[in-house]
GROMACS .gro file of N, CA and C in nm:
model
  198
    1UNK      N    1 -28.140   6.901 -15.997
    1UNK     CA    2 -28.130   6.992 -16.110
    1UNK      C    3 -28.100   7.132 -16.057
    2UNK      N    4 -28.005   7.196 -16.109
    2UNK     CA    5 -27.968   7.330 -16.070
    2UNK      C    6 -28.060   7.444 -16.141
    3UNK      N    7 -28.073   7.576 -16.044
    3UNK     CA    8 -28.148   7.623 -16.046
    3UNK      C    9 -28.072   7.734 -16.199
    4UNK      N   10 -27.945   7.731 -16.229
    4UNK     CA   11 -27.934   7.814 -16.349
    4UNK      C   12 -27.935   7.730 -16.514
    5UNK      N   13 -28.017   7.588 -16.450
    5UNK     CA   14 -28.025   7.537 -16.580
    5UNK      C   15 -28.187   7.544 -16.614
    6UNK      N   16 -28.253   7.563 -16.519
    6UNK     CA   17 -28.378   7.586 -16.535
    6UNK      C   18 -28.399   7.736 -16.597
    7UNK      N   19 -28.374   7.848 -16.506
    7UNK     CA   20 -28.386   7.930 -16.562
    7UNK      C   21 -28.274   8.032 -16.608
    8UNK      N   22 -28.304   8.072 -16.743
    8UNK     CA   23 -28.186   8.103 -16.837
    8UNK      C   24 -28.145   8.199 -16.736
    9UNK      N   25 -28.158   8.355 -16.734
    9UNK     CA   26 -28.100   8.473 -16.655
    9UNK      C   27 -28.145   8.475 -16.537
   10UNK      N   28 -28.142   8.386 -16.406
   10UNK     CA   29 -28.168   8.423 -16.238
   10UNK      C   30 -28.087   8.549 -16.227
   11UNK      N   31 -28.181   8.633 -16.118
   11UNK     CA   32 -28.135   8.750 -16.066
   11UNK      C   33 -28.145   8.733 -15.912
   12UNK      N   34 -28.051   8.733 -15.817
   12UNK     CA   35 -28.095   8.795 -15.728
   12UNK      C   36 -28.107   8.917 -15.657
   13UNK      N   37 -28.244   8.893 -15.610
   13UNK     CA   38 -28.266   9.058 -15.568
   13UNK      C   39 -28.253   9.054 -15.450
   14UNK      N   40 -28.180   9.213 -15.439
   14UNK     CA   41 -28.129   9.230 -15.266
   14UNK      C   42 -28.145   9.397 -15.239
   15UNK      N   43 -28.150   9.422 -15.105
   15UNK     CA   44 -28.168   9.563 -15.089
   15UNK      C   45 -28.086   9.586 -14.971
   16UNK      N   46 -28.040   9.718 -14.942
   16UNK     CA   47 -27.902   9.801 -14.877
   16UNK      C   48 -28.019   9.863 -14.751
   17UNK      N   49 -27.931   9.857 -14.687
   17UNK     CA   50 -28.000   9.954 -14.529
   17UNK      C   51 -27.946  10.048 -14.558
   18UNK      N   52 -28.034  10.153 -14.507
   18UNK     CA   53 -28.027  10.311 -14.570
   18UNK      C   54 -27.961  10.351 -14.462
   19UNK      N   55 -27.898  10.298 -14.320
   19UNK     CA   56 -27.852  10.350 -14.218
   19UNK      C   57 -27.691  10.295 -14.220
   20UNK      N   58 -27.680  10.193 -14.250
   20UNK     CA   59 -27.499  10.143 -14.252
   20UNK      C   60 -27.476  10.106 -14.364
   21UNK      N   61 -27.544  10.055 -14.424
   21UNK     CA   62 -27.525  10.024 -14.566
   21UNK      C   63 -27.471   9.850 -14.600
   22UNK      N   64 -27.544   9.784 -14.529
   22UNK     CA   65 -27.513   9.675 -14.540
   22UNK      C   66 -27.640   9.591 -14.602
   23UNK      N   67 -27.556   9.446 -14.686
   23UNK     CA   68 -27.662   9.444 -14.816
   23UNK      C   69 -27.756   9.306 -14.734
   24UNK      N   70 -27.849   9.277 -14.780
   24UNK     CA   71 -27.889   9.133 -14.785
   24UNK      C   72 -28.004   9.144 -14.864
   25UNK      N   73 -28.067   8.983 -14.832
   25UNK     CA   74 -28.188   8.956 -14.992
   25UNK      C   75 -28.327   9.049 -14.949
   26UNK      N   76 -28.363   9.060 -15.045
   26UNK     CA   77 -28.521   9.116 -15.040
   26UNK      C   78 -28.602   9.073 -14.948
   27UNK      N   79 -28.575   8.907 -14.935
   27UNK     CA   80 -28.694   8.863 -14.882
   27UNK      C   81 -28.646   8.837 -14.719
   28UNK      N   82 -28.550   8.860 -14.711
   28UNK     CA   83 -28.494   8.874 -14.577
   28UNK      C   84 -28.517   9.037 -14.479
   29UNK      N   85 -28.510   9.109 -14.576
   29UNK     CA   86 -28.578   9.237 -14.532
   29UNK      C   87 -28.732   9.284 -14.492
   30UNK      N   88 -28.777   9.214 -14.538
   30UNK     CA   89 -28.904   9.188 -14.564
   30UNK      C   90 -28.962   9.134 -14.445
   31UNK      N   91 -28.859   9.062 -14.379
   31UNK     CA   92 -28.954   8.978 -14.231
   31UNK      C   93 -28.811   9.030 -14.139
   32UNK      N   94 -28.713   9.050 -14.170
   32UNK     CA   95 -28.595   9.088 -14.027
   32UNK      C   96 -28.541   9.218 -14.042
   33UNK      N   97 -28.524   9.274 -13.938
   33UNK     CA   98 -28.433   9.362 -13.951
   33UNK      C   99 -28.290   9.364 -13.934
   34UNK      N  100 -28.237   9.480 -14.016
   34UNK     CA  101 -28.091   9.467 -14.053
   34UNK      C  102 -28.031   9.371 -13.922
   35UNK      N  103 -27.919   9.324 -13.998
   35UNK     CA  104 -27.827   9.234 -13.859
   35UNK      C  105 -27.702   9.332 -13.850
   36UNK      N  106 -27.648   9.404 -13.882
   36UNK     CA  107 -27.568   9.463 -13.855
   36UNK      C  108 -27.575   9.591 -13.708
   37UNK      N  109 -27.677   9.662 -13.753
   37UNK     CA  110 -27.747   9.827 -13.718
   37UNK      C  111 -27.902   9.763 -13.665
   38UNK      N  112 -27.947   9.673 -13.677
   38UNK     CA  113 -28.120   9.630 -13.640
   38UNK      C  114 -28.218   9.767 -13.682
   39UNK      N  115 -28.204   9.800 -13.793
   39UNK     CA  116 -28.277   9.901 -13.860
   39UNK      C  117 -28.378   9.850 -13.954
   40UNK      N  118 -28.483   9.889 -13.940
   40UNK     CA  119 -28.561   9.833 -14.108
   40UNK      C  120 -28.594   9.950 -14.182
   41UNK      N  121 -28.552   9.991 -14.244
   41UNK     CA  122 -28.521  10.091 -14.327
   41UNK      C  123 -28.428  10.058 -14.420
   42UNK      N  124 -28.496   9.950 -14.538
   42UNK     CA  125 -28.430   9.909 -14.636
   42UNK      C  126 -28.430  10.048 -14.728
   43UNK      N  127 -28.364  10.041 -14.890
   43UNK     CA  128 -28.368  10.070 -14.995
   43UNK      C  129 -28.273  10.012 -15.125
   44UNK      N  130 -28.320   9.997 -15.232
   44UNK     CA  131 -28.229   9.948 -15.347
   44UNK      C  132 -28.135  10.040 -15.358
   45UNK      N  133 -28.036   9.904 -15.400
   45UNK     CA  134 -27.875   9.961 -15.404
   45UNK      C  135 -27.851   9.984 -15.556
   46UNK      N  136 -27.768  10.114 -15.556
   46UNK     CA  137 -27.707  10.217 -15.667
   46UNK      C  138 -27.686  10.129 -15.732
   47UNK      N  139 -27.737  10.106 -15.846
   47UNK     CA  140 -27.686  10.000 -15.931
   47UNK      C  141 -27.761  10.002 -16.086
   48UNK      N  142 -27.656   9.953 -16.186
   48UNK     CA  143 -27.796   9.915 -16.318
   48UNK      C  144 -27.880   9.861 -16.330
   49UNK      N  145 -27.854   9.735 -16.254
   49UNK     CA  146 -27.986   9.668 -16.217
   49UNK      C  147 -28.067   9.721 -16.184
   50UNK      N  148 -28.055   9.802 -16.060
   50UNK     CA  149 -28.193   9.854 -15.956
   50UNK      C  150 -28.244   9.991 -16.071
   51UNK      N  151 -28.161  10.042 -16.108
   51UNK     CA  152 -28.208  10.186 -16.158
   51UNK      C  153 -28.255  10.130 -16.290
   52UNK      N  154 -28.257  10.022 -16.339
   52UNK     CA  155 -28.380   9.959 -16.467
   52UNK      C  156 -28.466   9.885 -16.429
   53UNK      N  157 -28.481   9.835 -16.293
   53UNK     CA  158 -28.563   9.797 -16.250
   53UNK      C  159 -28.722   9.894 -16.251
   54UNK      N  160 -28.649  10.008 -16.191
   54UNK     CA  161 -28.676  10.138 -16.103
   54UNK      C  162 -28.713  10.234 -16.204
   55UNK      N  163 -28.733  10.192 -16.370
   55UNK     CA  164 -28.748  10.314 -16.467
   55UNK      C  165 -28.930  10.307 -16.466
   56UNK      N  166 -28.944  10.434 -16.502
   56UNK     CA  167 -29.101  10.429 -16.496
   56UNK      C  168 -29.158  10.441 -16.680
   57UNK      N  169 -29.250  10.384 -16.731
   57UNK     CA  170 -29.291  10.353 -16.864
   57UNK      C  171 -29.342  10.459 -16.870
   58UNK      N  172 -29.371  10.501 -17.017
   58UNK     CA  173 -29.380  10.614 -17.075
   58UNK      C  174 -29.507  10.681 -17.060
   59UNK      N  175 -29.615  10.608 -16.961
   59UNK     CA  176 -29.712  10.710 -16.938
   59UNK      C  177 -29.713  10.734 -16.801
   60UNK      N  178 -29.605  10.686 -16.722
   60UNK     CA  179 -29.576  10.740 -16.585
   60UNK      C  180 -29.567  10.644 -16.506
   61UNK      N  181 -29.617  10.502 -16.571
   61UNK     CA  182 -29.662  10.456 -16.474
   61UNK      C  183 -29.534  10.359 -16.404
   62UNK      N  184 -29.486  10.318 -16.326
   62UNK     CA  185 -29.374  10.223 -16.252
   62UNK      C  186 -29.432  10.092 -16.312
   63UNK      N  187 -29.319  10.010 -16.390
   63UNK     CA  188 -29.282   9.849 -16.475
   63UNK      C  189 -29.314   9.769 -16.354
   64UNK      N  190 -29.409   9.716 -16.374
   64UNK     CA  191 -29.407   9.564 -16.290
   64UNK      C  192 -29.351   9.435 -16.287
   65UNK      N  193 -29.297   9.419 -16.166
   65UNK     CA  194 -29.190   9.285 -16.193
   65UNK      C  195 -29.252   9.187 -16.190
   66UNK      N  196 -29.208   9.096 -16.302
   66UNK     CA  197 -29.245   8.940 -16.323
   66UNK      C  198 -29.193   8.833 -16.229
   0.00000   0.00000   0.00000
């Protein structure tokens, strides 16, 4: 069974090295460093996604992801 029949909208999440700018997954950042530059100094990439991810709710506080 494929994984976009299970769930309606999959996202994957990925984050940019803040030093060359090269992308990979979250969870790859998370335990390696960059393969390009060997930097760990991730950050989310410029994007709609990330910057609605990234909005903070109306009493300040940062949206927690499900």
């Amino acid at each position: 069974m494929s994984y976009y029949n299970v769930y309606p909208n999959p996202t994957i999440d990925y984050v940019v090295c803040s030093d060359c700018d090269a992308a990979t997954f979250a969870w790859l950042a998370d335990v390696f460093p960059c393969v390009e530059c060997g930097s760990e100094n991730f950050e989310l990439p410029e994007s709609t996604l990330a910057a609605e991810d990234n909005k903070e709710t109306e009493d300040g506080a940062r949206k927690r992801k499900r």
